[in-house]
PDB file of C-alpha atoms in Angstrom:
ATOM      1  CA  MET A 275       5.574  14.538  -9.901  1.00 49.00           C
ATOM      2  CA  ASP A 276       9.561  13.987 -10.158  1.00 51.00           C
ATOM      3  CA  GLY A 277      12.640  11.932  -8.004  1.00 48.00           C
ATOM      4  CA  THR A 278      12.521  15.036  -5.136  1.00 51.00           C
ATOM      5  CA  LEU A 279       9.186  13.698  -4.468  1.00 63.00           C
ATOM      6  CA  LEU A 280       9.468  14.378  -1.043  1.00 82.00           C
ATOM      7  CA  ARG A 281       6.381  13.571   1.742  1.00 94.00           C
ATOM      8  CA  ALA A 282       8.036  13.038   5.700  1.00 96.00           C
ATOM      9  CA  HIS A 283       6.320  12.913   8.847  1.00 97.00           C
ATOM     10  CA  GLY A 284       8.973  12.512  11.705  1.00 96.00           C
ATOM     11  CA  PRO A 285      11.638   9.695  10.728  1.00 96.00           C
ATOM     12  CA  VAL A 286       9.033   7.932   7.798  1.00 97.00           C
ATOM     13  CA  SER A 287       9.097   9.521   4.588  1.00 97.00           C
ATOM     14  CA  ILE A 288       7.743   8.232   0.564  1.00 97.00           C
ATOM     15  CA  ARG A 289       9.762   9.341  -2.445  1.00 96.00           C
ATOM     16  CA  LEU A 290       9.099   8.080  -5.999  1.00 95.00           C
ATOM     17  CA  VAL A 291      11.271   5.378  -6.742  1.00 95.00           C
ATOM     18  CA  ARG A 292      14.911   4.871  -8.557  1.00 93.00           C
ATOM     19  CA  SER A 293      16.831   3.059 -10.532  1.00 92.00           C
ATOM     20  CA  ARG A 294      19.600   2.495  -7.876  1.00 93.00           C
ATOM     21  CA  ASP A 295      16.841   1.193  -5.911  1.00 93.00           C
ATOM     22  CA  ALA A 296      16.277  -1.858  -7.117  1.00 92.00           C
ATOM     23  CA  ARG A 297      18.897  -3.493  -4.987  1.00 92.00           C
ATOM     24  CA  PRO A 298      18.641  -2.342  -1.519  1.00 93.00           C
ATOM     25  CA  LEU A 299      14.925  -3.072  -2.446  1.00 92.00           C
ATOM     26  CA  GLN A 300      15.236  -6.647  -3.325  1.00 90.00           C
ATOM     27  CA  ASN A 301      18.100  -7.620  -0.825  1.00 90.00           C
ATOM     28  CA  GLU A 302      15.019  -6.632   1.701  1.00 89.00           C
ATOM     29  CA  LEU A 303      12.980  -8.792  -0.430  1.00 87.00           C
ATOM     30  CA  VAL A 304      15.241 -11.777  -0.218  1.00 87.00           C
ATOM     31  CA  GLN A 305      16.713 -11.267   3.408  1.00 89.00           C
ATOM     32  CA  ASN A 306      12.366 -11.282   4.291  1.00 85.00           C
ATOM     33  CA  ARG A 307      10.351 -14.698   1.896  1.00 82.00           C
ATOM     34  CA  ALA A 308       8.809 -15.791   4.914  1.00 83.00           C
ATOM     35  CA  TRP A 309       7.596 -13.011   6.610  1.00 83.00           C
ATOM     36  CA  LEU A 310       6.352 -11.280   2.702  1.00 84.00           C
ATOM     37  CA  ARG A 311       5.808 -14.644   0.668  1.00 83.00           C
ATOM     38  CA  GLN A 312       2.082 -15.332   1.665  1.00 86.00           C
ATOM     39  CA  TRP A 313       1.575 -12.074   1.084  1.00 88.00           C
ATOM     40  CA  GLU A 314       2.677 -11.607  -2.161  1.00 83.00           C
ATOM     41  CA  ALA A 315       0.946 -11.437  -5.079  1.00 84.00           C
ATOM     42  CA  THR A 316       1.097 -14.364  -7.533  1.00 82.00           C
ATOM     43  CA  SER A 317       0.506 -15.139 -10.709  1.00 82.00           C
ATOM     44  CA  PRO A 318      -2.039 -18.186 -12.435  1.00 87.00           C
ATOM     45  CA  ASP A 319       0.444 -18.277 -15.165  1.00 82.00           C
ATOM     46  CA  GLY A 320       3.641 -19.108 -13.430  1.00 67.00           C
ATOM     47  CA  PRO A 321       6.324 -18.092 -11.220  1.00 65.00           C
ATOM     48  CA  VAL A 322       7.109 -15.020 -10.740  1.00 63.00           C
ATOM     49  CA  SER A 323      10.067 -13.279 -10.943  1.00 66.00           C
ATOM     50  CA  LEU A 324      11.880 -11.142  -7.387  1.00 67.00           C
ATOM     51  CA  ASP A 325      14.158  -9.262  -9.845  1.00 77.00           C
ATOM     52  CA  MET A 326      13.957  -5.584  -9.091  1.00 85.00           C
ATOM     53  CA  ARG A 327      15.944  -3.864 -11.435  1.00 88.00           C
ATOM     54  CA  SER A 328      13.168  -4.931 -14.553  1.00 88.00           C
ATOM     55  CA  GLY A 329      10.383  -5.132 -11.436  1.00 88.00           C
ATOM     56  CA  VAL A 330      11.558  -0.612 -11.588  1.00 91.00           C
ATOM     57  CA  ARG A 331      12.073  -0.146 -15.097  1.00 91.00           C
ATOM     58  CA  ARG A 332       8.126  -2.126 -15.525  1.00 92.00           C
ATOM     59  CA  LEU A 333       7.366   0.226 -11.902  1.00 92.00           C
ATOM     60  CA  LEU A 334       9.134   3.586 -13.680  1.00 92.00           C
ATOM     61  CA  GLN A 335       7.185   2.832 -17.582  1.00 94.00           C
ATOM     62  CA  GLN A 336       3.496   2.787 -15.397  1.00 93.00           C
ATOM     63  CA  HIS A 337       4.505   6.162 -14.115  1.00 94.00           C
ATOM     64  CA  ARG A 338       5.747   7.084 -16.947  1.00 94.00           C
ATOM     65  CA  ASP A 339       1.941   6.404 -18.982  1.00 95.00           C
ATOM     66  CA  GLY A 340       0.344   7.857 -15.616  1.00 93.00           C
ATOM     67  CA  VAL A 341      -1.329   4.687 -14.326  1.00 95.00           C
ATOM     68  CA  GLY A 342       1.004   4.238 -11.609  1.00 96.00           C
ATOM     69  CA  ILE A 343       3.115   6.813  -8.347  1.00 96.00           C
ATOM     70  CA  PRO A 344       5.390   3.817  -7.326  1.00 96.00           C
ATOM     71  CA  LEU A 345       7.268   5.081  -3.339  1.00 96.00           C
ATOM     72  CA  VAL A 346       9.843   4.563  -1.559  1.00 96.00           C
ATOM     73  CA  MET A 347       9.091   3.722   2.179  1.00 96.00           C
ATOM     74  CA  GLU A 348      12.748   4.804   4.472  1.00 96.00           C
ATOM     75  CA  TYR A 349      12.766   5.152   7.756  1.00 97.00           C
ATOM     76  CA  ASP A 350      15.811   7.634   9.513  1.00 96.00           C
ATOM     77  CA  GLY A 351      17.181   7.954   5.198  1.00 93.00           C
ATOM     78  CA  GLU A 352      16.887   3.788   5.132  1.00 94.00           C
ATOM     79  CA  VAL A 353      14.778   1.593   2.516  1.00 94.00           C
ATOM     80  CA  ALA A 354      12.652   0.134   4.533  1.00 95.00           C
ATOM     81  CA  GLY A 355       9.703  -0.519   1.911  1.00 94.00           C
ATOM     82  CA  GLN A 356       7.909  -0.161  -0.931  1.00 95.00           C
ATOM     83  CA  LEU A 357       4.287   1.367  -1.287  1.00 97.00           C
ATOM     84  CA  ASN A 358       2.592   1.531  -4.983  1.00 96.00           C
ATOM     85  CA  VAL A 359       0.151   3.550  -6.016  1.00 97.00           C
ATOM     86  CA  TRP A 360      -1.418   1.956  -9.456  1.00 95.00           C
ATOM     87  CA  GLY A 361      -4.535   1.700 -11.633  1.00 96.00           C
ATOM     88  CA  ILE A 362      -4.947   4.861 -11.325  1.00 97.00           C
ATOM     89  CA  ALA A 363      -8.345   6.363 -13.451  1.00 97.00           C
ATOM     90  CA  ARG A 364      -8.829  10.263 -14.215  1.00 96.00           C
ATOM     91  CA  GLY A 365     -12.014  11.649 -15.587  1.00 96.00           C
ATOM     92  CA  SER A 366     -15.231  10.967 -14.403  1.00 97.00           C
ATOM     93  CA  LEU A 367     -13.840   7.738 -11.629  1.00 96.00           C
ATOM     94  CA  SER A 368     -10.620   9.276 -10.202  1.00 98.00           C
ATOM     95  CA  SER A 369      -9.377   6.818  -8.096  1.00 98.00           C
ATOM     96  CA  ALA A 370      -6.229   4.366  -6.950  1.00 98.00           C
ATOM     97  CA  THR A 371      -5.381   1.656  -5.791  1.00 97.00           C
ATOM     98  CA  ILE A 372      -2.600   0.884  -2.774  1.00 98.00           C
ATOM     99  CA  GLY A 373      -1.161  -1.739  -1.637  1.00 95.00           C
ATOM    100  CA  TYR A 374       1.836  -1.746   0.836  1.00 95.00           C
ATOM    101  CA  TRP A 375       4.808  -4.249   1.930  1.00 94.00           C
ATOM    102  CA  VAL A 376       7.453  -3.715   4.486  1.00 94.00           C
ATOM    103  CA  GLY A 377      11.057  -5.419   6.310  1.00 92.00           C
ATOM    104  CA  GLU A 378      10.197  -7.410   8.544  1.00 92.00           C
ATOM    105  CA  ARG A 379      13.528  -5.441  10.700  1.00 93.00           C
ATOM    106  CA  PHE A 380      11.528  -1.941  10.377  1.00 94.00           C
ATOM    107  CA  ALA A 381       7.638  -3.573  11.604  1.00 92.00           C
ATOM    108  CA  GLY A 382       6.353  -2.464  14.681  1.00 93.00           C
ATOM    109  CA  ARG A 383       7.631   1.737  14.150  1.00 96.00           C
ATOM    110  CA  GLY A 384       3.922   2.943  12.172  1.00 96.00           C
ATOM    111  CA  ILE A 385       6.422   2.714   8.880  1.00 97.00           C
ATOM    112  CA  THR A 386       3.288   1.255   6.869  1.00 97.00           C
ATOM    113  CA  PRO A 387      -0.201   3.496   8.321  1.00 98.00           C
ATOM    114  CA  THR A 388       2.414   7.109   8.506  1.00 98.00           C
ATOM    115  CA  SER A 389       3.531   5.882   4.853  1.00 98.00           C
ATOM    116  CA  VAL A 390       0.002   5.293   3.414  1.00 98.00           C
ATOM    117  CA  ALA A 391      -1.193   8.053   5.581  1.00 98.00           C
ATOM    118  CA  LEU A 392       1.084  10.304   3.300  1.00 98.00           C
ATOM    119  CA  ALA A 393       0.529   8.693   0.148  1.00 97.00           C
ATOM    120  CA  THR A 394      -3.187   9.199   0.374  1.00 98.00           C
ATOM    121  CA  ASP A 395      -2.485  12.670   1.383  1.00 97.00           C
ATOM    122  CA  LEU A 396      -0.477  13.361  -1.723  1.00 96.00           C
ATOM    123  CA  CYS A 397      -2.945  11.280  -3.952  1.00 97.00           C
ATOM    124  CA  PHE A 398      -6.304  13.745  -2.125  1.00 97.00           C
ATOM    125  CA  GLU A 399      -4.010  16.854  -2.841  1.00 95.00           C
ATOM    126  CA  ASP A 400      -0.781  16.779  -5.574  1.00 94.00           C
ATOM    127  CA  MET A 401      -2.640  14.183  -7.958  1.00 94.00           C
ATOM    128  CA  ARG A 402      -6.313  16.014  -7.508  1.00 96.00           C
ATOM    129  CA  LEU A 403      -7.889  12.078  -7.112  1.00 97.00           C
ATOM    130  CA  HIS A 404     -10.502  11.200  -5.783  1.00 98.00           C
ATOM    131  CA  ARG A 405     -11.261   7.966  -4.005  1.00 98.00           C
ATOM    132  CA  MET A 406      -8.494   5.348  -2.856  1.00 98.00           C
ATOM    133  CA  GLU A 407      -8.862   2.470  -2.017  1.00 98.00           C
ATOM    134  CA  ILE A 408      -6.828  -0.296  -0.166  1.00 98.00           C
ATOM    135  CA  CYS A 409      -7.901  -4.515  -0.814  1.00 97.00           C
ATOM    136  CA  ILE A 410      -6.731  -6.300   2.327  1.00 97.00           C
ATOM    137  CA  ARG A 411      -6.327 -10.072   3.254  1.00 95.00           C
ATOM    138  CA  PRO A 412      -8.935 -11.334   5.614  1.00 95.00           C
ATOM    139  CA  GLU A 413      -5.408 -13.313   6.906  1.00 94.00           C
ATOM    140  CA  ASN A 414      -3.148 -10.056   7.450  1.00 94.00           C
ATOM    141  CA  ALA A 415      -4.068  -8.597  11.490  1.00 93.00           C
ATOM    142  CA  LYS A 416      -1.080  -6.057  10.866  1.00 94.00           C
ATOM    143  CA  SER A 417      -2.600  -4.725   7.496  1.00 95.00           C
ATOM    144  CA  LEU A 418      -6.438  -4.647   8.632  1.00 96.00           C
ATOM    145  CA  ARG A 419      -4.631  -2.811  11.301  1.00 96.00           C
ATOM    146  CA  VAL A 420      -3.639  -0.382   9.165  1.00 97.00           C
ATOM    147  CA  VAL A 421      -6.302   0.666   8.504  1.00 98.00           C
ATOM    148  CA  GLU A 422      -8.293   0.846  11.213  1.00 97.00           C
ATOM    149  CA  LYS A 423      -5.255   3.297  12.354  1.00 97.00           C
ATOM    150  CA  LEU A 424      -6.102   5.123   9.570  1.00 98.00           C
ATOM    151  CA  GLY A 425     -10.242   5.425   9.126  1.00 98.00           C
ATOM    152  CA  PHE A 426     -10.742   3.431   6.103  1.00 98.00           C
ATOM    153  CA  ARG A 427     -13.758   2.782   5.375  1.00 97.00           C
ATOM    154  CA  TYR A 428     -15.508  -0.690   4.804  1.00 97.00           C
ATOM    155  CA  GLU A 429     -16.454  -0.911   1.757  1.00 97.00           C
ATOM    156  CA  GLY A 430     -17.205  -5.507   1.309  1.00 96.00           C
ATOM    157  CA  LEU A 431     -15.552  -8.501   0.849  1.00 97.00           C
ATOM    158  CA  ARG A 432     -14.363  -9.288  -2.824  1.00 96.00           C
ATOM    159  CA  ARG A 433     -15.080 -13.003  -3.447  1.00 96.00           C
ATOM    160  CA  ARG A 434     -10.935 -14.554  -4.830  1.00 95.00           C
ATOM    161  CA  TYR A 435      -9.803 -11.296  -6.059  1.00 94.00           C
ATOM    162  CA  ILE A 436      -6.473 -10.986  -6.431  1.00 92.00           C
ATOM    163  CA  HIS A 437      -4.015 -14.002  -6.388  1.00 93.00           C
ATOM    164  CA  ILE A 438      -1.546 -14.319  -4.283  1.00 91.00           C
ATOM    165  CA  ASP A 439       0.565 -16.650  -2.379  1.00 87.00           C
ATOM    166  CA  GLY A 440      -0.368 -19.461  -5.868  1.00 88.00           C
ATOM    167  CA  ASP A 441      -4.104 -19.144  -5.307  1.00 93.00           C
ATOM    168  CA  TRP A 442      -6.794 -16.750  -5.998  1.00 96.00           C
ATOM    169  CA  ARG A 443      -7.443 -14.881  -2.363  1.00 95.00           C
ATOM    170  CA  ASP A 444     -10.680 -13.495  -1.026  1.00 96.00           C
ATOM    171  CA  HIS A 445     -10.193  -9.621  -0.142  1.00 96.00           C
ATOM    172  CA  TYR A 446     -11.581  -6.801   1.957  1.00 97.00           C
ATOM    173  CA  ALA A 447     -11.788  -3.517   0.353  1.00 98.00           C
ATOM    174  CA  PHE A 448     -11.381  -0.225   2.649  1.00 98.00           C
ATOM    175  CA  ALA A 449     -11.647   3.427   0.569  1.00 98.00           C
ATOM    176  CA  LEU A 450     -11.759   7.042   1.847  1.00 98.00           C
ATOM    177  CA  THR A 451     -12.507   9.674  -0.167  1.00 98.00           C
ATOM    178  CA  ARG A 452     -11.339  13.636  -0.816  1.00 98.00           C
ATOM    179  CA  GLU A 453     -15.111  14.798   1.428  1.00 97.00           C
ATOM    180  CA  ASP A 454     -13.689  11.722   3.901  1.00 97.00           C
ATOM    181  CA  VAL A 455     -10.435  13.703   4.972  1.00 98.00           C
ATOM    182  CA  PRO A 456     -10.779  18.289   4.204  1.00 95.00           C
ATOM    183  CA  GLY A 457      -7.647  18.711   6.153  1.00 95.00           C
ATOM    184  CA  GLY A 458      -5.947  15.208   5.203  1.00 97.00           C
ATOM    185  CA  VAL A 459      -5.282  11.521   6.379  1.00 98.00           C
ATOM    186  CA  LEU A 460      -1.891  11.586   8.422  1.00 98.00           C
ATOM    187  CA  ASN A 461      -3.661  15.447  10.234  1.00 98.00           C
ATOM    188  CA  ARG A 462      -7.281  13.107  11.139  1.00 98.00           C
ATOM    189  CA  TRP A 463      -4.802  10.354  11.932  1.00 98.00           C
ATOM    190  CA  VAL A 464      -2.056  12.692  14.424  1.00 97.00           C
ATOM    191  CA  THR A 465      -5.429  14.733  16.029  1.00 97.00           C
ATOM    192  CA  GLY A 466      -6.926  11.519  16.910  1.00 96.00           C
ATOM    193  CA  ARG A 467      -9.804  12.462  15.050  1.00 96.00           C
ATOM    194  CA  VAL A 468     -10.852   9.457  13.360  1.00 97.00           C
ATOM    195  CA  PRO A 469     -13.858   8.149  13.259  1.00 94.00           C
ATOM    196  CA  GLU A 470     -14.108   4.981  15.220  1.00 90.00           C
ATOM    197  CA  ASP A 471     -15.351   1.323  13.819  1.00 92.00           C
ATOM    198  CA  ALA A 472     -14.795   3.080   9.977  1.00 93.00           C
ATOM    199  CA  ALA A 473     -12.882   0.142   9.552  1.00 96.00           C
ATOM    200  CA  SER A 474     -15.231  -3.266  11.445  1.00 96.00           C
ATOM    201  CA  VAL A 475     -15.648  -5.112   9.262  1.00 96.00           C
ATOM    202  CA  PRO A 476     -19.335  -7.478   9.666  1.00 95.00           C
ATOM    203  CA  PRO A 477     -20.566 -10.844  10.997  1.00 93.00           C
ATOM    204  CA  ALA A 478     -21.597 -12.248   7.549  1.00 93.00           C
ATOM    205  CA  ASP A 479     -18.663 -11.009   5.969  1.00 93.00           C
ATOM    206  CA  ARG A 480     -15.730 -11.889   8.801  1.00 90.00           C
ATOM    207  CA  LEU A 481     -13.700 -15.330   9.017  1.00 81.00           C
ATOM    208  CA  PRO A 482     -14.939 -17.778  10.835  1.00 78.00           C
ATOM    209  CA  ASP A 483     -13.240 -18.489  14.358  1.00 63.00           C
TER     210      ASP A 483
END
């Protein structure tokens, strides 16, 4: 897999991140601090750098090591955000996790669900992975809408799972396996065949009102 990687649907496309993407990605991160900060991964050991030059180098090294696929989300050819496939495991597990962010000015255009569908299809079809997972904070209503639209299956509550915005946060886990979507995630969504309530969180796991 190289920098020519491209999957697209309408004005939305995903491709492998390049070194020259560091500046536009950093600009989006800086301009969207209030929008993104509450959902960003942090570290219990101290501040996390926003230097995307080193961040892109690290992501590309993970790609070379076969444990990640760092993607840029574009809308009409403009960098709109980032989607990372991380924690790739081969062999008997054959799975990975998806994480993403998009700039506020691009919100509401269907970029994130389309990109997640494209990336999941890429992993199932090209990478031959078996299971894709997305973990989302219970408070993140916009991300919960993504898994609802695409029919990711709810699989449970993970207590204090990831360090986000300065503390360990609970997350809901959602997943799909290749058998769930024989015709592809994107195709199932755009043809209106997503099962109802697949992503529904049971009352016992919901945040109190």
